[in-house]
XYZ file of N, CA, C and O in Angstrom:
308
model
N 89.420 112.669 88.310
C 90.224 113.445 89.241
C 89.631 113.328 90.648
O 88.462 113.007 90.800
N 90.449 113.604 91.625
C 90.023 113.511 93.016
C 90.366 114.818 93.707
O 91.489 115.296 93.614
N 89.391 115.404 94.383
C 89.639 116.610 95.180
C 89.435 116.252 96.639
O 88.431 115.623 96.988
N 90.383 116.642 97.491
C 90.273 116.435 98.931
C 90.440 117.792 99.599
O 91.446 118.460 99.406
N 89.446 118.198 100.363
C 89.497 119.510 101.015
C 88.670 119.471 102.289
O 87.751 118.651 102.378
N 88.896 120.278 103.294
C 90.138 121.043 103.451
C 91.279 120.118 103.847
O 91.054 119.090 104.475
N 92.468 120.465 103.468
C 93.649 119.663 103.797
C 94.799 120.620 104.061
O 95.240 121.284 103.138
N 95.281 120.745 105.290
C 94.932 119.956 106.481
C 93.588 120.369 107.078
O 93.047 121.415 106.740
N 93.081 119.526 107.988
C 91.807 119.795 108.639
C 91.894 119.502 110.132
O 92.828 118.843 110.574
N 90.904 119.989 110.862
C 90.808 119.656 112.280
C 89.627 118.727 112.535
O 89.488 118.188 113.617
N 88.755 118.551 111.534
C 87.584 117.702 111.741
C 87.493 116.599 110.696
O 87.883 115.474 110.947
N 86.993 116.915 109.512
C 86.832 115.886 108.490
C 87.227 116.410 107.116
O 87.348 117.601 106.910
N 87.415 115.466 106.189
C 87.788 115.777 104.810
C 86.590 115.555 103.909
O 85.838 114.614 104.104
N 86.438 116.408 102.913
C 85.474 116.167 101.845
C 86.246 115.569 100.685
O 87.285 116.087 100.300
N 85.735 114.478 100.131
C 86.376 113.806 99.012
C 85.412 113.831 97.841
O 84.298 113.318 97.930
N 85.853 114.440 96.746
C 85.042 114.540 95.526
C 85.727 113.728 94.445
O 86.885 113.993 94.110
N 85.020 112.730 93.911
C 85.560 111.898 92.832
C 84.865 112.317 91.542
O 83.660 112.127 91.388
N 85.626 112.933 90.626
C 85.085 113.368 89.339
C 85.582 112.414 88.258
O 86.783 112.281 88.062
N 84.640 111.761 87.569
C 85.031 110.776 86.563
C 84.196 110.939 85.304
O 83.123 111.535 85.334
N 84.698 110.364 84.238
C 83.936 110.353 82.993
C 83.061 109.111 82.926
O 82.035 109.108 82.273
N 83.471 108.037 83.610
C 82.693 106.802 83.620
C 81.707 106.763 84.771
O 81.683 107.639 85.627
N 80.895 105.712 84.800
C 79.886 105.563 85.855
C 80.329 104.555 86.915
O 79.580 104.270 87.835
N 81.535 104.049 86.778
C 82.026 103.027 87.695
C 82.283 103.625 89.081
O 82.833 104.710 89.194
N 81.862 102.900 90.132
C 82.093 103.423 91.476
C 83.569 103.298 91.854
O 84.295 102.487 91.303
N 83.971 104.144 92.781
C 85.361 104.146 93.245
C 85.395 103.638 94.682
O 84.419 103.742 95.414
N 86.551 103.088 95.069
C 86.764 102.649 96.440
C 87.793 103.581 97.066
O 88.881 103.769 96.521
N 87.434 104.194 98.180
C 88.334 105.090 98.893
C 88.849 104.349 100.119
O 88.059 103.883 100.937
N 90.166 104.212 100.216
C 90.783 103.561 101.375
C 91.606 104.579 102.136
O 92.304 105.386 101.527
N 91.518 104.536 103.451
C 92.348 105.387 104.300
C 93.393 104.494 104.941
O 93.060 103.461 105.534
N 94.660 104.895 104.786
C 95.779 104.160 105.370
C 96.546 105.098 106.278
O 96.620 106.303 106.010
N 97.147 104.556 107.339
C 98.025 105.407 108.141
C 99.370 105.515 107.423
O 99.576 104.890 106.383
N 100.279 106.319 107.949
C 101.540 106.552 107.242
C 102.426 105.311 107.179
O 103.331 105.247 106.362
N 102.159 104.310 108.014
C 102.896 103.052 107.923
C 102.274 102.115 106.890
O 102.767 101.017 106.674
N 101.184 102.557 106.266
C 100.534 101.740 105.248
C 99.500 100.775 105.800
O 98.977 99.939 105.065
N 99.176 100.894 107.080
C 98.169 100.011 107.669
C 96.770 100.502 107.313
O 96.481 101.688 107.381
N 95.919 99.555 106.977
C 94.549 99.857 106.596
C 93.770 100.423 107.783
O 93.825 99.892 108.880
N 93.032 101.529 107.556
C 92.219 102.140 108.601
C 90.732 101.991 108.273
O 89.946 101.557 109.098
N 90.347 102.346 107.043
C 88.932 102.376 106.689
C 88.780 102.334 105.171
O 89.668 102.778 104.451
N 87.646 101.823 104.710
C 87.354 101.785 103.285
C 85.887 102.132 103.063
O 85.032 101.698 103.832
N 85.619 102.923 102.034
C 84.234 103.246 101.660
C 84.109 103.250 100.144
O 85.065 103.534 99.440
N 82.900 102.943 99.663
C 82.632 102.997 98.232
C 81.957 104.324 97.914
O 81.128 104.807 98.679
N 82.343 104.891 96.773
C 81.823 106.190 96.356
C 81.308 106.062 94.931
O 82.019 105.550 94.062
N 80.096 106.537 94.694
C 79.571 106.553 93.330
C 80.321 107.603 92.517
O 80.875 108.551 93.080
N 80.354 107.429 91.207
C 81.032 108.395 90.338
C 80.422 109.777 90.533
O 79.198 109.915 90.662
N 81.272 110.798 90.589
C 80.868 112.198 90.736
C 80.099 112.484 92.032
O 79.292 113.392 92.086
N 80.389 111.720 93.065
C 79.764 111.930 94.371
C 80.778 112.550 95.319
O 81.969 112.325 95.196
N 80.272 113.331 96.302
C 81.141 113.907 97.324
C 80.788 113.269 98.652
O 79.614 113.119 98.970
N 81.823 112.833 99.400
C 81.593 112.250 100.717
C 82.488 112.942 101.740
O 83.486 113.555 101.387
N 82.105 112.822 102.997
C 82.915 113.355 104.086
C 83.499 112.193 104.871
O 82.788 111.249 105.194
N 84.796 112.275 105.146
C 85.514 111.215 105.850
C 86.390 111.799 106.930
O 86.762 112.959 106.867
N 86.776 110.959 107.873
C 87.832 111.332 108.796
C 87.416 111.930 110.109
O 88.259 112.225 110.943
N 86.114 112.101 110.352
C 85.681 112.694 111.618
C 86.135 111.838 112.799
O 86.461 112.348 113.859
N 86.201 110.506 112.590
C 86.564 109.589 113.674
C 88.069 109.345 113.772
O 88.522 108.661 114.685
N 88.847 109.907 112.849
C 90.291 109.675 112.854
C 90.993 110.494 113.933
O 90.593 111.616 114.225
N 92.060 109.919 114.476
C 92.901 110.667 115.413
C 93.768 111.642 114.620
O 93.947 111.480 113.419
N 94.330 112.627 115.308
C 95.226 113.569 114.647
C 96.417 112.817 114.075
O 96.917 111.866 114.680
N 96.869 113.212 112.899
C 98.015 112.568 112.269
C 97.961 112.700 110.766
O 97.096 113.369 110.212
N 98.903 112.034 110.111
C 98.965 112.036 108.646
C 98.411 110.710 108.133
O 98.646 109.655 108.726
N 97.690 110.776 107.034
C 97.067 109.595 106.442
C 97.256 109.621 104.938
O 97.481 110.674 104.342
N 97.121 108.455 104.334
C 97.123 108.345 102.888
C 95.704 107.988 102.465
O 95.107 107.050 102.992
N 95.179 108.740 101.525
C 93.854 108.515 100.986
C 94.034 107.928 99.597
O 94.546 108.602 98.715
N 93.651 106.678 99.425
C 93.839 105.987 98.149
C 92.480 105.825 97.480
O 91.575 105.223 98.050
N 92.344 106.384 96.282
C 91.098 106.269 95.534
C 91.360 105.363 94.340
O 92.220 105.642 93.513
N 90.614 104.258 94.279
C 90.810 103.259 93.224
C 89.521 103.135 92.421
O 88.463 102.882 92.972
N 89.649 103.352 91.109
C 88.502 103.197 90.211
C 88.982 102.439 88.986
O 89.795 102.947 88.216
N 88.490 101.213 88.827
C 88.968 100.377 87.732
C 90.461 100.132 87.883
O 90.920 99.682 88.927
N 91.247 100.468 86.858
C 92.704 100.286 86.904
C 93.437 101.520 87.411
O 94.649 101.508 87.537
N 92.693 102.592 87.673
C 93.328 103.841 88.104
C 93.396 103.931 89.615
O 92.438 103.606 90.309
N 94.544 104.387 90.124
C 94.702 104.598 91.555
C 95.322 105.977 91.761
O 96.304 106.323 91.122
N 94.701 106.762 92.636
C 95.246 108.085 92.973
C 95.418 108.132 94.485
O 94.486 107.838 95.228
N 96.616 108.490 94.936
C 96.892 108.558 96.376
C 97.176 109.998 96.765
O 97.951 110.676 96.114
N 96.508 110.450 97.812
C 96.674 111.806 98.315
C 97.023 111.739 99.795
O 96.415 110.977 100.543
N 98.002 112.537 100.218
C 98.364 112.605 101.633
C 97.489 113.655 102.299
O 97.361 114.771 101.799
N 96.873 113.287 103.414
C 96.008 114.208 104.144
C 96.509 114.307 105.592
O 97.086 113.366 106.116
N 96.286 115.466 106.195
C 96.743 115.708 107.557
C 95.577 116.201 108.404
O 94.822 117.082 107.980
N 95.453 115.606 109.582
C 94.433 116.028 110.538
C 95.113 116.477 111.814
O 95.979 115.793 112.335
N 94.739 117.660 112.291
C 95.315 118.201 113.528
C 94.421 117.878 114.710
O 93.242 117.766 114.600
């Protein structure tokens, strides 16, 4: 599972990837047009902070681990 908080935010997002496996996940940030903005690797069950450098707007946060993909819409004011 993936938790993203706070959403919406004015500064940055915390992303928590909770998994049963030990495989690392890749977190990609896309703008609403689907253009690639940033990518980071996250170890299983790790929490990271993202988005401090992003401009205000809506983004798609795509978390990919193995064959699983979870996409969450995030908003920054």
